[in-house]
Short mmCIF file of C-alpha atoms and ligand atoms in Angstrom, two decimals:
data_model
loop_
_atom_site.label_atom_id
_atom_site.label_comp_id
_atom_site.label_asym_id
_atom_site.label_seq_id
_atom_site.Cartn_x
_atom_site.Cartn_y
_atom_site.Cartn_z
CA GLY A 13 2.96 -6.99 28.00
CA ASP A 14 5.21 -4.30 26.41
CA ILE A 15 2.98 -0.98 25.32
CA ASN A 16 5.06 0.00 22.87
CA GLY A 17 4.06 -3.53 20.91
CA ASN A 18 0.32 -2.38 20.95
CA ILE A 19 1.01 0.83 18.37
CA MET A 20 -2.49 1.75 17.24
CA PRO A 21 -2.19 3.48 13.60
CA GLY A 22 -2.82 7.10 14.22
CA LYS A 23 -5.15 9.65 13.36
CA ALA A 24 -3.06 10.36 10.08
CA GLU A 25 -3.14 6.68 8.97
CA ASN A 26 -7.30 6.98 9.47
CA GLY A 27 -8.18 10.21 8.17
CA GLY A 28 -10.53 10.55 10.88
CA TRP A 29 -13.40 8.22 12.23
CA GLY A 30 -16.27 8.81 13.71
CA GLU A 31 -19.64 7.07 14.45
CA GLY A 32 -20.86 4.98 11.48
CA GLU A 33 -17.63 5.42 10.31
CA GLU A 34 -14.65 2.67 9.38
CA ARG A 35 -11.74 2.48 10.55
CA VAL A 36 -8.49 1.95 8.12
CA ASN A 37 -7.29 -1.46 8.65
CA LEU A 38 -3.82 -0.91 7.44
CA ALA A 39 -3.39 -4.63 6.44
CA GLU A 40 -6.43 -5.10 4.07
CA GLN A 41 -5.43 -1.48 2.55
CA SER A 42 -1.77 -3.05 2.04
CA LEU A 43 -3.51 -6.50 0.48
CA LEU A 44 -6.13 -4.29 -1.74
CA ASN A 45 -3.53 -2.51 -3.08
CA LYS A 46 -1.47 -5.76 -4.33
CA LEU A 47 -4.69 -7.34 -5.88
CA ILE A 48 -5.78 -4.68 -8.22
CA ARG A 49 -2.04 -3.53 -8.98
CA ARG A 50 -0.61 -5.12 -12.05
CA SER A 51 2.74 -2.47 -12.82
CA LEU A 52 5.00 -0.11 -10.84
CA VAL A 53 3.76 2.83 -9.56
CA ARG A 54 5.99 5.25 -11.28
CA ASN A 55 7.67 7.76 -9.22
CA ARG A 56 10.46 10.98 -10.54
CA ASN A 57 11.85 11.23 -7.37
CA GLN A 58 15.15 10.53 -6.67
CA VAL A 59 16.30 7.66 -4.68
CA GLU A 60 18.46 8.64 -1.68
CA VAL A 61 20.91 6.16 -0.32
CA LEU A 62 22.88 6.36 3.07
CA GLN A 63 25.14 3.61 3.44
CA ALA A 64 26.85 2.18 6.52
CA ASP A 65 30.23 2.11 5.09
CA PRO A 66 29.99 5.43 3.48
CA ASN A 67 33.49 4.61 1.71
CA SER A 68 32.70 1.16 0.22
CA PRO A 69 31.85 2.32 -3.71
CA LEU A 70 28.29 2.57 -4.33
CA TYR A 71 26.48 -0.16 -6.66
CA SER A 72 23.63 0.35 -8.92
CA VAL A 73 22.44 -1.52 -11.62
CA LYS A 74 20.20 -0.56 -14.88
CA THR A 75 19.51 -4.50 -16.04
CA PHE A 76 18.87 -7.62 -14.66
CA GLU A 77 21.85 -8.96 -16.35
CA GLU A 78 24.21 -6.69 -14.35
CA LEU A 79 23.28 -8.86 -11.36
CA ARG A 80 25.11 -12.25 -12.69
CA LEU A 81 21.63 -14.36 -11.18
CA LYS A 82 21.30 -17.56 -12.02
CA PRO A 83 20.23 -17.87 -15.48
CA GLU A 84 16.82 -20.23 -14.09
CA LEU A 85 16.33 -17.10 -11.93
CA LEU A 86 16.99 -14.71 -14.81
CA LYS A 87 14.55 -16.53 -16.81
CA GLY A 88 11.74 -16.03 -13.53
CA VAL A 89 12.15 -12.59 -13.77
CA TYR A 90 11.88 -11.78 -17.55
CA ASN A 91 8.46 -14.32 -17.31
CA MET A 92 7.19 -11.93 -15.29
CA GLY A 93 7.22 -9.46 -18.09
CA PHE A 94 10.22 -7.02 -15.71
CA ASN A 95 12.24 -5.33 -18.52
CA ARG A 96 14.60 -3.52 -16.37
CA PRO A 97 14.86 -2.68 -12.51
CA SER A 98 12.94 -0.14 -10.45
CA ARG A 99 13.94 2.36 -9.35
CA ILE A 100 14.31 1.73 -5.85
CA GLN A 101 15.76 -2.26 -7.35
CA GLU A 102 18.53 -0.37 -9.07
CA ASN A 103 20.28 0.60 -6.06
CA ALA A 104 18.67 -2.33 -3.70
CA LEU A 105 19.68 -5.14 -5.43
CA PRO A 106 23.34 -4.71 -6.11
CA MET A 107 23.26 -3.94 -1.92
CA MET A 108 20.81 -7.10 -1.12
CA LEU A 109 23.48 -9.15 -3.12
CA ALA A 110 26.76 -7.91 -2.39
CA GLN A 111 29.31 -10.29 -0.82
CA PRO A 112 29.78 -9.94 2.53
CA PRO A 113 26.26 -9.91 3.00
CA GLN A 114 24.81 -6.10 4.06
CA ASN A 115 22.41 -5.48 5.98
CA LEU A 116 19.33 -3.02 4.29
CA ILE A 117 16.40 -0.71 5.19
CA ALA A 118 14.48 0.28 2.35
CA GLN A 119 11.51 2.61 2.30
CA SER A 120 9.03 3.39 -0.50
CA GLN A 121 5.53 3.49 -1.46
CA SER A 122 3.98 0.26 -2.28
CA GLY A 123 3.93 -0.56 -5.62
CA THR A 124 7.63 0.37 -6.30
CA GLY A 125 9.16 -2.90 -6.30
CA LYS A 126 10.25 -3.99 -2.73
CA THR A 127 8.25 -7.55 -2.62
CA ALA A 128 9.84 -8.29 -5.95
CA ALA A 129 13.08 -7.13 -4.76
CA PHE A 130 13.36 -9.02 -1.41
CA SER A 131 11.80 -12.17 -3.46
CA LEU A 132 14.48 -12.16 -5.86
CA ALA A 133 17.19 -11.75 -3.21
CA MET A 134 15.91 -14.67 -1.13
CA LEU A 135 15.84 -17.22 -4.34
CA SER A 136 19.22 -15.77 -4.91
CA HIS A 137 20.73 -16.51 -1.56
CA VAL A 138 19.52 -19.82 -0.95
CA ASN A 139 21.79 -22.75 -1.95
CA PRO A 140 19.67 -25.36 -3.26
CA ASP A 141 21.59 -28.24 -2.41
CA ASN A 142 21.16 -27.66 1.10
CA LYS A 143 18.21 -29.60 2.33
CA TRP A 144 17.46 -27.02 4.94
CA THR A 145 15.78 -23.16 5.42
CA GLN A 146 18.08 -20.67 4.92
CA CYS A 147 15.70 -17.57 4.54
CA LEU A 148 12.62 -16.64 6.81
CA CYS A 149 10.74 -13.86 5.45
CA ILE A 150 8.02 -12.65 7.92
CA ALA A 151 4.70 -10.73 7.04
CA PRO A 152 1.80 -9.22 8.96
CA THR A 153 -0.93 -11.32 7.88
CA TYR A 154 -1.94 -14.40 6.67
CA GLU A 155 -3.37 -13.09 3.15
CA LEU A 156 0.12 -10.91 2.58
CA ALA A 157 2.19 -13.99 3.41
CA LEU A 158 0.39 -15.79 0.66
CA GLN A 159 0.45 -12.61 -1.42
CA THR A 160 4.43 -12.59 -1.14
CA GLY A 161 4.56 -16.22 -1.12
CA GLN A 162 3.17 -16.19 -4.72
CA VAL A 163 5.62 -13.99 -6.02
CA ILE A 164 8.67 -16.49 -4.80
CA GLU A 165 7.12 -18.99 -6.18
CA GLN A 166 6.07 -17.06 -9.87
CA MET A 167 9.59 -15.56 -9.62
CA GLY A 168 11.44 -18.96 -8.76
CA LYS A 169 9.15 -21.10 -11.24
CA PHE A 170 12.40 -22.04 -13.32
CA CYS A 171 14.33 -23.24 -9.88
CA PRO A 172 12.76 -26.48 -9.20
CA ASP A 173 14.99 -27.31 -6.80
CA VAL A 174 14.31 -23.96 -4.72
CA LYS A 175 11.45 -24.81 -2.11
CA LEU A 176 9.09 -22.46 -0.17
CA ALA A 177 7.17 -23.25 3.11
CA TYR A 178 4.13 -20.85 4.48
CA ALA A 179 4.32 -20.45 8.32
CA ILE A 180 0.70 -19.92 8.78
CA ARG A 181 -2.06 -20.59 10.94
CA GLY A 182 -3.44 -23.53 9.87
CA ASN A 183 -0.57 -25.41 8.26
CA ARG A 184 -0.17 -28.05 11.01
CA MET A 185 3.02 -29.80 11.25
CA GLU A 186 4.50 -32.53 12.55
CA ARG A 187 6.68 -31.84 15.46
CA GLY A 188 10.66 -31.54 15.07
CA ALA A 189 10.66 -32.98 11.60
CA LYS A 190 13.27 -30.65 10.12
CA LEU A 191 11.58 -28.22 7.12
CA GLN A 192 13.50 -29.24 4.17
CA GLU A 193 12.42 -26.12 2.23
CA GLN A 194 15.37 -23.51 1.94
CA ILE A 195 12.81 -20.29 2.23
CA VAL A 196 9.87 -19.75 4.62
CA ILE A 197 7.45 -17.19 4.52
CA GLY A 198 5.08 -16.73 7.55
CA THR A 199 3.48 -14.37 10.05
CA PRO A 200 5.76 -13.61 13.51
CA GLY A 201 2.93 -15.94 15.87
CA THR A 202 3.69 -19.18 13.55
CA VAL A 203 7.11 -18.13 12.09
CA HIS A 204 8.32 -18.17 16.11
CA ASP A 205 6.01 -21.34 17.04
CA TRP A 206 8.00 -23.63 14.14
CA CYS A 207 11.10 -22.33 15.29
CA THR A 208 10.95 -22.95 19.33
CA LYS A 209 8.16 -24.91 20.19
CA TYR A 210 8.10 -27.02 17.11
CA LYS A 211 11.73 -26.78 16.28
CA LEU A 212 10.95 -27.18 12.30
CA ILE A 213 13.39 -24.16 11.50
CA ASP A 214 16.92 -24.21 13.06
CA PRO A 215 16.82 -20.46 13.50
CA LYS A 216 21.19 -20.39 13.97
CA LYS A 217 21.39 -21.69 10.23
CA ILE A 218 19.30 -19.02 9.08
CA THR A 219 21.53 -16.70 6.77
CA MET A 220 19.05 -14.32 5.67
CA PHE A 221 16.00 -12.42 7.62
CA VAL A 222 13.11 -10.12 5.48
CA LEU A 223 10.75 -8.02 7.54
CA ASP A 224 8.06 -7.11 5.33
CA GLU A 225 5.55 -4.36 5.50
CA ALA A 226 7.15 -3.17 9.10
CA ASP A 227 4.51 -0.62 9.25
CA VAL A 228 1.84 -2.43 8.94
CA MET A 229 3.65 -5.21 11.58
CA ILE A 230 3.78 -2.62 13.99
CA ALA A 231 0.46 -1.09 13.74
CA THR A 232 -0.82 -5.33 15.01
CA GLN A 233 -1.06 -5.81 18.32
CA GLY A 234 1.91 -8.30 19.37
CA HIS A 235 3.67 -8.67 16.32
CA ARG A 236 6.57 -6.15 17.22
CA ASP A 237 7.35 -8.53 20.04
CA GLN A 238 7.26 -11.65 18.16
CA SER A 239 9.15 -10.60 15.46
CA ILE A 240 12.06 -8.98 18.24
CA ARG A 241 11.63 -12.44 19.59
CA ILE A 242 12.52 -14.20 16.62
CA HIS A 243 15.16 -11.81 15.49
CA ARG A 244 16.97 -12.67 18.66
CA GLN A 245 17.64 -16.27 17.80
CA LEU A 246 19.10 -15.69 14.70
CA PRO A 247 22.75 -16.28 14.46
CA MET A 248 25.05 -12.48 14.69
CA ASN A 249 25.89 -12.74 10.97
CA CYS A 250 22.63 -13.22 9.58
CA GLN A 251 21.87 -10.71 6.91
CA MET A 252 18.95 -8.46 7.83
CA LEU A 253 16.38 -6.86 5.12
CA PHE A 254 13.53 -4.62 6.59
CA PHE A 255 11.33 -2.92 4.15
CA SER A 256 8.46 -0.38 4.73
CA ALA A 257 6.05 1.72 2.80
CA THR A 258 6.42 4.47 5.34
CA PHE A 259 8.55 5.67 7.72
CA GLU A 260 7.65 7.40 11.29
CA ASP A 261 9.29 7.41 14.22
CA SER A 262 7.72 3.97 15.59
CA VAL A 263 9.09 2.31 12.41
CA TRP A 264 12.09 4.06 12.51
CA ARG A 265 12.67 2.60 16.41
CA PHE A 266 12.04 -0.48 14.83
CA ALA A 267 14.25 -0.88 12.35
CA GLU A 268 16.67 0.22 14.85
CA GLN A 269 16.36 -2.79 16.73
CA ILE A 270 16.31 -5.31 14.01
CA VAL A 271 18.69 -4.37 11.46
CA PRO A 272 22.26 -3.17 13.17
CA GLU A 273 24.77 -1.13 10.57
CA PRO A 274 22.03 -0.76 8.14
CA ASN A 275 22.41 0.81 4.85
CA ILE A 276 19.08 3.09 3.98
CA ILE A 277 17.39 3.61 0.90
CA ARG A 278 14.35 5.97 0.51
CA LEU A 279 12.18 6.84 -2.35
CA LYS A 280 10.17 9.88 -1.10
CA ARG A 281 6.30 9.64 -2.60
CA GLU A 282 5.45 11.72 -5.39
CA GLU A 283 3.68 14.65 -4.12
CA GLU A 284 -0.19 14.99 -5.00
CA THR A 285 -1.30 18.45 -6.08
CA LEU A 286 -4.37 20.30 -6.63
CA ASP A 287 -2.49 22.36 -9.63
CA THR A 288 -4.11 20.52 -12.44
CA ILE A 289 -8.09 20.42 -10.53
CA LYS A 290 -10.90 22.89 -10.50
CA GLN A 291 -12.42 22.91 -7.75
CA PHE A 292 -16.41 23.97 -7.30
CA TYR A 293 -18.68 23.97 -4.47
CA VAL A 294 -22.92 24.02 -4.48
CA ASN A 295 -25.25 24.99 -2.45
CA CYS A 296 -27.28 22.29 -1.00
CA LYS A 297 -30.23 22.20 1.59
CA GLU A 298 -30.32 17.98 2.42
CA LYS A 299 -29.45 14.95 1.24
CA GLU A 300 -32.14 14.80 -1.26
CA ASP A 301 -30.74 18.15 -2.71
CA LYS A 302 -27.64 17.31 -2.71
CA PHE A 303 -28.89 14.08 -5.01
CA THR A 304 -30.73 16.13 -7.02
CA ALA A 305 -27.49 19.01 -7.63
CA LEU A 306 -25.47 15.16 -8.44
CA CYS A 307 -27.91 14.42 -11.27
CA ASN A 308 -27.99 17.74 -12.67
CA LEU A 309 -24.27 17.67 -12.78
CA TYR A 310 -23.44 14.41 -14.03
CA GLY A 311 -26.69 14.71 -16.77
CA ALA A 312 -24.71 18.23 -17.93
CA LEU A 313 -20.95 16.95 -18.15
CA THR A 314 -20.05 14.35 -20.63
CA ILE A 315 -17.42 12.99 -18.16
CA ALA A 316 -15.56 9.51 -18.18
CA GLN A 317 -15.83 8.23 -14.81
CA ALA A 318 -16.64 9.72 -11.18
CA MET A 319 -16.03 9.23 -7.86
CA ILE A 320 -18.66 9.78 -5.57
CA PHE A 321 -17.47 10.05 -1.62
CA CYS A 322 -19.71 9.69 0.71
CA ARG A 323 -18.83 10.14 5.16
CA THR A 324 -20.89 6.54 5.88
CA ARG A 325 -21.81 3.15 4.91
CA LYS A 326 -25.41 4.16 5.16
CA MET A 327 -25.24 7.34 3.08
CA ALA A 328 -23.00 5.54 0.62
CA ALA A 329 -25.94 2.74 0.34
CA TRP A 330 -28.49 5.08 0.29
CA LEU A 331 -26.82 7.23 -2.65
CA THR A 332 -26.15 3.70 -4.91
CA GLU A 333 -30.05 2.83 -4.84
CA SER A 334 -31.02 6.29 -5.36
CA LEU A 335 -28.44 6.38 -8.21
CA THR A 336 -29.82 3.27 -9.80
CA LYS A 337 -33.09 4.05 -9.59
CA GLU A 338 -32.32 7.03 -11.71
CA GLY A 339 -30.46 4.28 -14.47
CA HIS A 340 -27.52 4.92 -13.99
CA GLN A 341 -24.63 2.05 -13.81
CA VAL A 342 -23.26 2.53 -10.20
CA ALA A 343 -20.42 0.95 -8.64
CA LEU A 344 -20.17 0.71 -4.81
CA LEU A 345 -17.20 -0.09 -2.47
CA SER A 346 -18.29 -0.57 0.86
CA GLY A 347 -16.73 -1.76 4.57
CA GLU A 348 -18.55 -4.57 5.15
CA MET A 349 -17.03 -6.15 1.70
CA THR A 350 -14.03 -8.81 1.65
CA VAL A 351 -10.70 -7.40 0.30
CA GLU A 352 -11.49 -9.49 -2.30
CA GLN A 353 -14.79 -7.93 -3.28
CA ARG A 354 -13.68 -4.65 -3.21
CA ALA A 355 -10.56 -5.54 -5.68
CA ALA A 356 -13.30 -6.97 -8.05
CA VAL A 357 -15.22 -4.18 -7.74
CA ILE A 358 -12.25 -1.48 -8.42
CA GLU A 359 -11.08 -4.03 -11.05
CA ARG A 360 -14.72 -3.15 -12.98
CA PHE A 361 -14.66 0.14 -12.51
CA ARG A 362 -10.84 0.84 -13.74
CA SER A 363 -12.33 -1.44 -17.01
CA GLY A 364 -15.43 0.98 -17.54
CA LYS A 365 -17.96 -1.40 -17.14
CA GLU A 366 -19.32 1.28 -14.43
CA LYS A 367 -19.10 4.81 -14.93
CA VAL A 368 -19.93 5.94 -10.98
CA LEU A 369 -18.24 4.67 -8.39
CA VAL A 370 -19.75 5.91 -4.87
CA THR A 371 -17.57 4.14 -1.93
CA THR A 372 -16.73 5.83 2.28
CA ASN A 373 -13.78 7.27 2.73
CA VAL A 374 -11.71 4.59 3.86
CA CYS A 375 -12.59 1.88 1.19
CA SER A 376 -10.92 3.92 -1.07
CA ARG A 377 -7.56 5.43 1.07
CA GLY A 378 -4.54 5.19 -1.21
CA ILE A 379 -6.25 3.92 -4.61
CA ASP A 380 -5.99 5.74 -7.40
CA VAL A 381 -7.82 5.54 -10.48
CA GLU A 382 -6.37 7.57 -13.06
CA GLN A 383 -8.89 7.66 -15.54
CA VAL A 384 -11.48 9.60 -12.97
CA SER A 385 -12.37 13.24 -14.07
CA LEU A 386 -15.02 14.03 -11.65
CA VAL A 387 -14.53 13.63 -7.63
CA VAL A 388 -17.55 14.21 -5.75
CA ASN A 389 -17.37 15.46 -2.05
CA PHE A 390 -21.24 14.09 -1.19
CA ASP A 391 -19.74 14.79 2.32
CA LEU A 392 -17.05 16.78 3.05
CA PRO A 393 -13.81 15.21 4.70
CA VAL A 394 -13.46 15.95 8.11
CA ASP A 395 -11.26 14.93 11.60
CA LEU A 396 -12.69 13.66 14.74
CA ASP A 397 -12.59 17.30 16.15
CA GLY A 398 -15.16 18.42 13.11
CA ASN A 399 -12.15 20.18 11.65
CA ALA A 400 -11.44 20.46 7.88
CA ASP A 401 -9.24 16.95 6.79
CA ASN A 402 -7.27 18.32 4.60
CA GLU A 403 -4.65 15.52 4.06
CA THR A 404 -7.62 13.22 2.93
CA TYR A 405 -9.20 16.32 0.92
CA LEU A 406 -5.83 16.36 -0.94
CA HIS A 407 -5.95 12.35 -1.20
CA ARG A 408 -9.18 12.29 -3.11
CA ILE A 409 -8.63 14.88 -5.37
CA GLY A 410 -5.42 15.20 -6.00
CA ARG A 411 -3.12 14.09 -8.73
CA THR A 412 0.56 13.18 -8.85
CA GLY A 413 1.89 15.61 -11.33
CA ARG A 414 3.08 12.57 -13.76
CA PHE A 415 -0.62 12.23 -14.87
CA GLY A 416 -1.13 16.02 -15.64
CA ARG A 417 -4.84 15.34 -16.50
CA ARG A 418 -7.42 17.79 -16.04
CA GLY A 419 -10.08 17.07 -13.29
CA PHE A 420 -13.11 18.38 -11.40
CA ALA A 421 -13.85 18.11 -7.93
CA VAL A 422 -17.42 19.35 -6.56
CA ASN A 423 -18.13 19.45 -2.98
CA MET A 424 -21.74 19.35 -1.60
CA VAL A 425 -22.63 22.20 1.08
CA ASP A 426 -25.45 21.61 3.32
CA SER A 427 -24.67 23.74 6.56
CA GLN A 428 -22.84 26.40 7.68
CA HIS A 429 -20.63 24.19 9.18
CA SER A 430 -19.97 22.54 5.97
CA MET A 431 -19.32 26.11 4.46
CA ASP A 432 -16.47 26.60 7.37
CA ILE A 433 -14.83 23.92 6.01
CA ILE A 434 -14.78 24.38 2.13
CA LYS A 435 -13.47 28.03 3.86
CA GLN A 436 -10.72 25.84 5.84
CA ILE A 437 -9.73 23.63 2.18
CA GLU A 438 -9.36 27.19 0.38
CA MET A 439 -7.11 28.50 3.13
CA HIS A 440 -4.77 25.27 3.57
CA PHE A 441 -4.20 25.00 0.07
CA ASP A 442 -4.20 28.35 -1.04
CA ARG A 443 -6.46 27.69 -3.97
CA LYS A 444 -9.84 29.13 -4.52
CA ILE A 445 -13.29 27.05 -4.78
CA ILE A 446 -15.86 28.41 -6.88
CA LYS A 447 -19.51 28.64 -6.04
CA LEU A 448 -21.59 26.45 -8.92
CA ASP A 449 -24.92 26.75 -9.77
CA THR A 450 -26.26 23.16 -10.80
CA SER A 451 -28.62 24.53 -12.51
CA ASN A 452 -26.07 27.13 -15.08
CA LEU A 453 -23.15 25.15 -15.35
CA GLU A 454 -21.48 27.46 -17.67
CA GLU A 455 -18.79 27.95 -15.18
CA MET A 456 -17.27 24.22 -15.67
CA GLU A 457 -16.66 24.64 -18.89
P1 ADP B 265 6.11 -2.70 -3.61
O1 ADP B 265 6.39 -4.59 -2.86
O2 ADP B 265 6.72 -2.04 -3.70
O3 ADP B 265 4.24 -2.66 -3.23
P2 ADP B 265 5.50 -5.01 -5.76
O4 ADP B 265 6.94 -5.42 -5.54
O5 ADP B 265 4.99 -5.71 -5.28
O6 ADP B 265 6.01 -3.55 -4.65
O7 ADP B 265 5.66 -4.36 -7.30
C1 ADP B 265 4.54 -3.55 -7.43
C2 ADP B 265 4.03 -4.09 -8.81
O8 ADP B 265 5.08 -3.76 -10.07
C3 ADP B 265 4.04 -5.59 -8.94
O9 ADP B 265 2.70 -5.78 -9.97
C4 ADP B 265 5.21 -6.12 -9.46
O10 ADP B 265 4.76 -7.16 -10.23
C5 ADP B 265 5.39 -5.13 -10.60
N1 ADP B 265 7.00 -5.54 -10.64
C6 ADP B 265 7.96 -5.13 -9.79
N2 ADP B 265 9.46 -5.05 -9.88
C7 ADP B 265 9.26 -4.99 -11.70
C8 ADP B 265 10.26 -4.59 -12.64
N3 ADP B 265 11.38 -4.66 -12.26
N4 ADP B 265 9.90 -4.02 -13.82
C9 ADP B 265 8.15 -4.11 -14.04
N5 ADP B 265 7.61 -4.48 -12.86
C10 ADP B 265 7.53 -4.80 -11.53
#
């Protein structure tokens, strides 16, 4: 096949991995985020808009009323607890609902309201009297397709004539029987089969095509090519909507293949900062010594909650067991858990049922647990070459300005090599990391 269809996620997305470590699975990470998210991620950055036709007026809305939605759809939106459009929705919704139809490429971090936006666009777009498929939406995995389908179903709760079908594995259909559902959501392979092999969908009758999580899509082998194959069968005048949480070059090239004459909307993620974090390091000999230091630290502080990062699953398991023996209530987030199990652990920790969360880096990428006031790097984050992984360090302990909460980060140093890493991190961020004596914790006050 096409080698470009087989792009593996690069190091930046993996945060580095080595022996005994786990690799980031982008699709799992995305699903985990969806499972634990209850509300919008706040973002104070300005939305950037690049119009296909710079001379056409630029519309944005501050309320859902302004969109002149069908009353039953508006009811569905309010029923989900949405009061007003999110940042990205303010611009994206009028564009997606415009007549004549406009194409859109939208990029913003997960949790900013993309899924809700295109679900609304699809529900608004279809003609319920026409009993054939009019909107096609593709997602990277079975689970992600189900999640998005649930949003569509919930939002369309008061639109009984609009029906949704899932083109996912295991959903066996009779060959040639044309689908009556106006919206189909599925994974690229099955959607392609339904259009060509089984002829359940007439691709020529599709008037809105949505490609969700484009960055995850191209990280999954074969999905890019399948998406392009589906896209080729669509009519010229089909409206194309393309979404991604990130936008590296490969995603951009993919977007250009799918979306002609695009309007482009971007919302940059809010930068994380170390400004409100006090950083320390502790000299230790080996893991038992690190453990003792950790217990001293924890015992001396009145901290709300702590998150502890280990390099390997094995270390995380050992530490959890040791802490539990000491009488701490500890939650463990580990790579062998299913995404649903991980979501449940994070929920418990969030609600304060456990005070300490032990995790490997990979498991907790992209999760922000606001109330955590102490982050411990039981093992320092390093890349494949053994150098400081500054990006991961920032992800672990950094905060976005909006929370403004003060926090502590404690790094366990157990060798000259790890001391060198501390120095590298200090240099990189130009922020002092102070030596801490865990038998004398006055510096932390
Ligand atoms: P994304 O697709 O960018 O990850 P979602 O559409 O899944 O974002 O939205 C993230 C969370 O915010 C979801 O829990 C969703 O229900 C909620 N949400 C989306 N739009 C709004 C809105 N306008 N007002 C309030 N909550 C919203």
